[in-house]
PDB file of C-alpha atoms in Angstrom:
ATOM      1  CA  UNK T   1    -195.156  45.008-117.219  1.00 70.00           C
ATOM      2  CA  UNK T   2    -195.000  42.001-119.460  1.00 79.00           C
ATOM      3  CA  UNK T   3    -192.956  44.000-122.424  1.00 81.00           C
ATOM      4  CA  UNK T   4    -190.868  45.273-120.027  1.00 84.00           C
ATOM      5  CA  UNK T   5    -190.265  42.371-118.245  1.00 84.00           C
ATOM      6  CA  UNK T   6    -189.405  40.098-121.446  1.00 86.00           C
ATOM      7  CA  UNK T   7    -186.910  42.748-122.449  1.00 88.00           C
ATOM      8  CA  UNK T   8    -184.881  42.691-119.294  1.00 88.00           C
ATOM      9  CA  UNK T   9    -184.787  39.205-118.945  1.00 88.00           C
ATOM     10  CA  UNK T  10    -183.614  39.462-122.571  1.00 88.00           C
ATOM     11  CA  UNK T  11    -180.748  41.697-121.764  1.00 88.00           C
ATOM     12  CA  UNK T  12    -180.207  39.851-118.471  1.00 85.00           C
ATOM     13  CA  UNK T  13    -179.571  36.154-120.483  1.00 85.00           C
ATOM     14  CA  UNK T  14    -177.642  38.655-123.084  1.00 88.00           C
ATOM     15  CA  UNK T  15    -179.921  37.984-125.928  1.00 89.00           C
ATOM     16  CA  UNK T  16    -180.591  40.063-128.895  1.00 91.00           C
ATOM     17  CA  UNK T  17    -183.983  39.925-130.762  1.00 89.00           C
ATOM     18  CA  UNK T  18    -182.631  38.181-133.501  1.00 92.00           C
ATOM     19  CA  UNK T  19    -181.223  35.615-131.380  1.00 91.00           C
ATOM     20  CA  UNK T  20    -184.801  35.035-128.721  1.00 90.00           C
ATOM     21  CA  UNK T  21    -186.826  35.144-131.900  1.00 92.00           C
ATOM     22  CA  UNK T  22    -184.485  31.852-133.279  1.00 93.00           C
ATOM     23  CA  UNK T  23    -184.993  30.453-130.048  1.00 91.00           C
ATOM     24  CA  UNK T  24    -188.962  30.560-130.256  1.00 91.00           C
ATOM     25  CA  UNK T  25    -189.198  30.032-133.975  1.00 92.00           C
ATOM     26  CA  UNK T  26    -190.714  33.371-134.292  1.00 92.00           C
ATOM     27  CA  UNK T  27    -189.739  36.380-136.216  1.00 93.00           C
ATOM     28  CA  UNK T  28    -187.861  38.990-134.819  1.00 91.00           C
ATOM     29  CA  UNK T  29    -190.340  41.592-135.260  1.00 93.00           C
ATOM     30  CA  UNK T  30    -192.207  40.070-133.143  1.00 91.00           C
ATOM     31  CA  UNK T  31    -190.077  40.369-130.434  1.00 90.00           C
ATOM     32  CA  UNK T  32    -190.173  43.905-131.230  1.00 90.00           C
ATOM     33  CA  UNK T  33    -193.745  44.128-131.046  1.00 88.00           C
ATOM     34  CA  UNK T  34    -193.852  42.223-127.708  1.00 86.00           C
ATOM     35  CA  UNK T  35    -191.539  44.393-126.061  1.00 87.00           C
ATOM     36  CA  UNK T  36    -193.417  47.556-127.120  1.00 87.00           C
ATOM     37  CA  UNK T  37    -196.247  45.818-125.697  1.00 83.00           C
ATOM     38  CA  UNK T  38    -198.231  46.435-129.396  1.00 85.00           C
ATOM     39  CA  UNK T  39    -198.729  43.031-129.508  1.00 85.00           C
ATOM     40  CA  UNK T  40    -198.580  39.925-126.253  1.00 85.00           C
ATOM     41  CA  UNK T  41    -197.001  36.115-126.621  1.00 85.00           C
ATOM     42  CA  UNK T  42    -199.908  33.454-125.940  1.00 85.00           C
ATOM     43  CA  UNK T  43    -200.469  30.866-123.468  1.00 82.00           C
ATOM     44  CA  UNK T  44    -198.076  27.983-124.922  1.00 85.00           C
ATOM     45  CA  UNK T  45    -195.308  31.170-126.138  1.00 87.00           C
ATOM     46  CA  UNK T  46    -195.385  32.650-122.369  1.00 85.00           C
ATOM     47  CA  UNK T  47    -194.448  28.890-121.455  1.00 87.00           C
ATOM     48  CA  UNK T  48    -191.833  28.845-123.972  1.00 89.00           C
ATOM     49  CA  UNK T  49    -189.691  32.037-122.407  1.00 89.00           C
ATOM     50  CA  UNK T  50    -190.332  31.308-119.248  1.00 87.00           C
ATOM     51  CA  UNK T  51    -188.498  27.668-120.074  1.00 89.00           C
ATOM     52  CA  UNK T  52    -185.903  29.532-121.887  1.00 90.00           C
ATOM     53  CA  UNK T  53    -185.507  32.533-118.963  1.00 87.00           C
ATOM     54  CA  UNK T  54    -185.709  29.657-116.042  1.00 87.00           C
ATOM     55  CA  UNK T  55    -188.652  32.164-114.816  1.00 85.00           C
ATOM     56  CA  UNK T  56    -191.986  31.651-114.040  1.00 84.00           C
ATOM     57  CA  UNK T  57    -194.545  32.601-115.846  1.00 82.00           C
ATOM     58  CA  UNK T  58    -196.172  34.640-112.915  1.00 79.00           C
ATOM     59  CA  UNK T  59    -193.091  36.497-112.494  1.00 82.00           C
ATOM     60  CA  UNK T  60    -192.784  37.311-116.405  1.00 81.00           C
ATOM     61  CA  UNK T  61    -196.400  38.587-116.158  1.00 80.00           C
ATOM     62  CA  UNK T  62    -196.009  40.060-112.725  1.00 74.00           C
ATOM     63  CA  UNK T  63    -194.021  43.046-111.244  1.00 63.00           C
ATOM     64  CA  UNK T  64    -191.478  44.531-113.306  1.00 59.00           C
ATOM     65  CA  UNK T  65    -187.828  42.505-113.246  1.00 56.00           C
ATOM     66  CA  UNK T  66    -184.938  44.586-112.293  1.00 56.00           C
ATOM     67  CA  UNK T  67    -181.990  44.462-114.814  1.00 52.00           C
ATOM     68  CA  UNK T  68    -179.232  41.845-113.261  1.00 51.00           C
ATOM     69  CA  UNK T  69    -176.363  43.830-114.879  1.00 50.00           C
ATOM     70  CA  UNK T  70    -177.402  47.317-112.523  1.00 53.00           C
ATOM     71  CA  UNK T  71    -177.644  45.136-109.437  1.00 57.00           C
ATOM     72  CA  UNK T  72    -174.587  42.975-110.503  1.00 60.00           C
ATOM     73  CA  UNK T  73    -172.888  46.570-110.652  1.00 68.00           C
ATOM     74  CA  UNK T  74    -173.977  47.964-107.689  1.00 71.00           C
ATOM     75  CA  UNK T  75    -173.357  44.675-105.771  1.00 69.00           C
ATOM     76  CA  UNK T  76    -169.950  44.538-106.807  1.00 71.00           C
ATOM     77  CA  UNK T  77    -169.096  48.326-105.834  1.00 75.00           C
ATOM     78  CA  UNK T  78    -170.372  48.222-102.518  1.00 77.00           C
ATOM     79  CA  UNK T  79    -168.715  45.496-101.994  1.00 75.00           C
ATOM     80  CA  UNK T  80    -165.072  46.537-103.667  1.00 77.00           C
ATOM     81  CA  UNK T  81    -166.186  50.305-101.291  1.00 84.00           C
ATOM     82  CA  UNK T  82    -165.874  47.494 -98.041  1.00 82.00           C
ATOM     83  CA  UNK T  83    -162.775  45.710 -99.489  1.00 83.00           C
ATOM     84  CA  UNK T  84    -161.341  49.213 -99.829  1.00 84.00           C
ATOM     85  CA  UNK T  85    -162.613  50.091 -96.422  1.00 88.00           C
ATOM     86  CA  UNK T  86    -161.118  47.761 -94.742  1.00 89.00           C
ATOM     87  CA  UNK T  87    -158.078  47.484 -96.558  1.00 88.00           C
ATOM     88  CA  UNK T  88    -157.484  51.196 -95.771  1.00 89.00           C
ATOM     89  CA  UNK T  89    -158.209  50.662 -91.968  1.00 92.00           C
ATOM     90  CA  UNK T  90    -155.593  47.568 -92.442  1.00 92.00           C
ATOM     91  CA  UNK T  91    -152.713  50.570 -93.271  1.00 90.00           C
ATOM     92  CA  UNK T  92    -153.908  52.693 -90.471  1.00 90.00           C
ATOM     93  CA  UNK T  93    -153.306  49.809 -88.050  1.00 93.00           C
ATOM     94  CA  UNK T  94    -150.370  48.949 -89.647  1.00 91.00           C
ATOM     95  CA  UNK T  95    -149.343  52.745 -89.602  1.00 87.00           C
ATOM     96  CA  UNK T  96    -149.708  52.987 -86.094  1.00 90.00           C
ATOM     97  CA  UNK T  97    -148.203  49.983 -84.721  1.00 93.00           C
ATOM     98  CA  UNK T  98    -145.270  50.394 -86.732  1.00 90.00           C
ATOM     99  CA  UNK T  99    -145.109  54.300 -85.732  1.00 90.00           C
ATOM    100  CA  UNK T 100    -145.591  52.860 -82.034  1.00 92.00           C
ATOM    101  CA  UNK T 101    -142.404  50.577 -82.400  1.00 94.00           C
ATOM    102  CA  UNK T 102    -140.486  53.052 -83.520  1.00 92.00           C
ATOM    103  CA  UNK T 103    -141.653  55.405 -80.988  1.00 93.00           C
ATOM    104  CA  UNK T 104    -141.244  52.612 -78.092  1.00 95.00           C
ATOM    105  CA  UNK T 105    -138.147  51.659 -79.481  1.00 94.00           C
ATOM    106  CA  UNK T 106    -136.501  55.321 -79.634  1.00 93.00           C
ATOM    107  CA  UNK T 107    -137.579  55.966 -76.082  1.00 94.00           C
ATOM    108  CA  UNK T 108    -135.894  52.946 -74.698  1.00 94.00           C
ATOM    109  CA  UNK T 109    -132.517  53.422 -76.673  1.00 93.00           C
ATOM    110  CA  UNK T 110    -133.071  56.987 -74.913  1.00 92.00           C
ATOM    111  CA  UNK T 111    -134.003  56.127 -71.816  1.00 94.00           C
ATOM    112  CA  UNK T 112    -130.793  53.282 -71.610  1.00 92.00           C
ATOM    113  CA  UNK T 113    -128.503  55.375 -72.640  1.00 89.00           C
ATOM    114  CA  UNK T 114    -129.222  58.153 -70.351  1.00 91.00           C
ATOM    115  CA  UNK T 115    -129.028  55.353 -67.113  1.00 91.00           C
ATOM    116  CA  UNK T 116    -125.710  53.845 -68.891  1.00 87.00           C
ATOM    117  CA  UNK T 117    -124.587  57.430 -68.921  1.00 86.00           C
ATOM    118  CA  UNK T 118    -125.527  57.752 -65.208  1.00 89.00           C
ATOM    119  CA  UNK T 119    -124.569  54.716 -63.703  1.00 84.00           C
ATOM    120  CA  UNK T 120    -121.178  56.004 -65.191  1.00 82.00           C
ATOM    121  CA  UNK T 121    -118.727  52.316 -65.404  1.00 81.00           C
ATOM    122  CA  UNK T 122    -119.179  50.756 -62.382  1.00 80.00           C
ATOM    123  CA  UNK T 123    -117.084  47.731 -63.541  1.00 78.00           C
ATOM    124  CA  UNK T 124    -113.879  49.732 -63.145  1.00 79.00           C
ATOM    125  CA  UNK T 125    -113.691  49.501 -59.731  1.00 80.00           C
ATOM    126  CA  UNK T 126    -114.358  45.512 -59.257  1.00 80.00           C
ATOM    127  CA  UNK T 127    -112.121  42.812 -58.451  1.00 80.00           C
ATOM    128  CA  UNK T 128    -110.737  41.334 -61.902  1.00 81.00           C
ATOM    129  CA  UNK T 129    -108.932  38.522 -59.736  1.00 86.00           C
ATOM    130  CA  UNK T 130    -112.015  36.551 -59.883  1.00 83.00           C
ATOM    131  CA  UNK T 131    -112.335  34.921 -63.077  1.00 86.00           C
ATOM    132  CA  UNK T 132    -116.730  35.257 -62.637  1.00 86.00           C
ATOM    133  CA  UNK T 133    -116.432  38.865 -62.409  1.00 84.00           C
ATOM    134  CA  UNK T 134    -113.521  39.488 -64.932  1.00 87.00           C
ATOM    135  CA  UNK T 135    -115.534  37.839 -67.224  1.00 90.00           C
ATOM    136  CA  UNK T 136    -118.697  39.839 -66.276  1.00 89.00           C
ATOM    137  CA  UNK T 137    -116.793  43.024 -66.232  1.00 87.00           C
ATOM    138  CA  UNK T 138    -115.207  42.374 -69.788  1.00 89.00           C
ATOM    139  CA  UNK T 139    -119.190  41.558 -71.558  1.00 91.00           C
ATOM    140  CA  UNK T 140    -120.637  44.656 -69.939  1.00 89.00           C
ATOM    141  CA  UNK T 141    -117.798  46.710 -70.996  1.00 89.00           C
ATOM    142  CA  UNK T 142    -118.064  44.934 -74.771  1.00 92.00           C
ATOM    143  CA  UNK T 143    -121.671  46.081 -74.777  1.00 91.00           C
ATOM    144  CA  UNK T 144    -121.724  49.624 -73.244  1.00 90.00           C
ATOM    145  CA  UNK T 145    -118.623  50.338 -75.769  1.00 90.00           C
ATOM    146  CA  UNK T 146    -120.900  49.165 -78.606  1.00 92.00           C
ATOM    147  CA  UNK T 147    -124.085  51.217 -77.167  1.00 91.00           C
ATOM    148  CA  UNK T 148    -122.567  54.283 -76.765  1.00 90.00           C
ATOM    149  CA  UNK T 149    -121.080  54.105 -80.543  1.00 92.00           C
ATOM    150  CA  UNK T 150    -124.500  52.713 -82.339  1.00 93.00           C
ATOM    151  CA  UNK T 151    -127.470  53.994 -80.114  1.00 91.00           C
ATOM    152  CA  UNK T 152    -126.728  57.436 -81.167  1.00 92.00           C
ATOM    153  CA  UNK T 153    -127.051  56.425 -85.028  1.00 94.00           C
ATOM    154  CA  UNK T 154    -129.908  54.186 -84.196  1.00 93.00           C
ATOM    155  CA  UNK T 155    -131.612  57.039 -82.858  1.00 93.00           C
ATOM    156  CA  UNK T 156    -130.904  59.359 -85.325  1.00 94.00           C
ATOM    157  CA  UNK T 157    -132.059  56.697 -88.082  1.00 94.00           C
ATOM    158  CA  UNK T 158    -135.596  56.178 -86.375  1.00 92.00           C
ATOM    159  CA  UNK T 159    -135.936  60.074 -85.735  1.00 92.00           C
ATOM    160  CA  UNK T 160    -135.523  60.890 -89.255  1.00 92.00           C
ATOM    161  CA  UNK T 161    -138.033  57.834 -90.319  1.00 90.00           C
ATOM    162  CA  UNK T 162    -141.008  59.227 -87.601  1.00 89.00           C
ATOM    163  CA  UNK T 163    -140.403  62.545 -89.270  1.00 89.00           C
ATOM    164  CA  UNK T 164    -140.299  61.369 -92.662  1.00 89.00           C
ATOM    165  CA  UNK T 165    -143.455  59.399 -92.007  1.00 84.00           C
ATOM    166  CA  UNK T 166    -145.538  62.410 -89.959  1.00 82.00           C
ATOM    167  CA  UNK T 167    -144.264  64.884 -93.020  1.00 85.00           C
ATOM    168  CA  UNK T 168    -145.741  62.430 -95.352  1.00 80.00           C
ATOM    169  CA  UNK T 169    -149.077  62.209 -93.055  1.00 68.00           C
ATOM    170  CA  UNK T 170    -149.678  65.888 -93.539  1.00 59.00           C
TER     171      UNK T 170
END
């Protein structure tokens, strides 16, 4: 326990021998033999690391001291596998509402153009004498000129991007 636990605290401060053994005024070989467990650090030296590792001395002599760098690893990939997570299910979302938009949006250019289509031009037919419904008359004509030349390109353009985008799904 004790050897094994001075060398992974070692590691964990990123220490070498050389530099621990400067530290305690000891040689490095002894180090070595401490961390082979061929020979143990006394009272007043266990004091001594433990000062230097900011670790008791119970927990230098107790259970063995998991290396900081493998948790430090696996700490940070579980939690770059969560960023990922949730950045991916931030695309989906953003995948489907702007797939629903388009979809939304195509039906309604659709579905407007079929009722302009059907309601024919009523405007013909009303009084232009009257300066309200002249004017009236004149914007709806404006716009259903305008829809009937752009919706069909508008719908053509978001067509070709849903099918672009469900090709690209699969």
């Amino acid at each position: 326990m004790l050897k094994d636990n001075l060398k992974t605290l070692r590691k964990n401060k990123g220490l070498s021998q050389e530099e621990l053994s400067i530290k305690l005024n000891v040689v490095r070989q002894t180090i070595s033999k401490w961390e082979s467990g061929l020979s143990v650090p006394d009272a007043e030296m266990l004091i001594a690391i433990s000062e230097i590792f900011e670790t008791p001395v119970s927990e230098i002599l107790g259970e063995s001291i998991e290396e900081k760098e493998k948790n430090d690893l696996q700490a940070i990939s579980e939690k770059l596998e969560v960023i990922n997570e949730q950045l991916s299910m931030n695309q989906k979302q953003k995948r489907k509402k702007i797939l629903s938009f388009l979809i939304i949006t195509n039906m309604c250019i659709i579905l407007l153009f079929v009722l302009l289509a059907v309601l024919g031009s009523p405007y013909q037919s009303w009084d232009y004498s009257d300066s309200e419904w002249s004017v009236i008359g004149t914007l709806w004509h404006s716009f259903e000129w305008a829809f009937f030349k752009v919706a069909p390109l508008i719908v053509i353009v978001i067509t070709l991007i849903l099918v672009m985008i469900f090709c690209k799904k699969k």
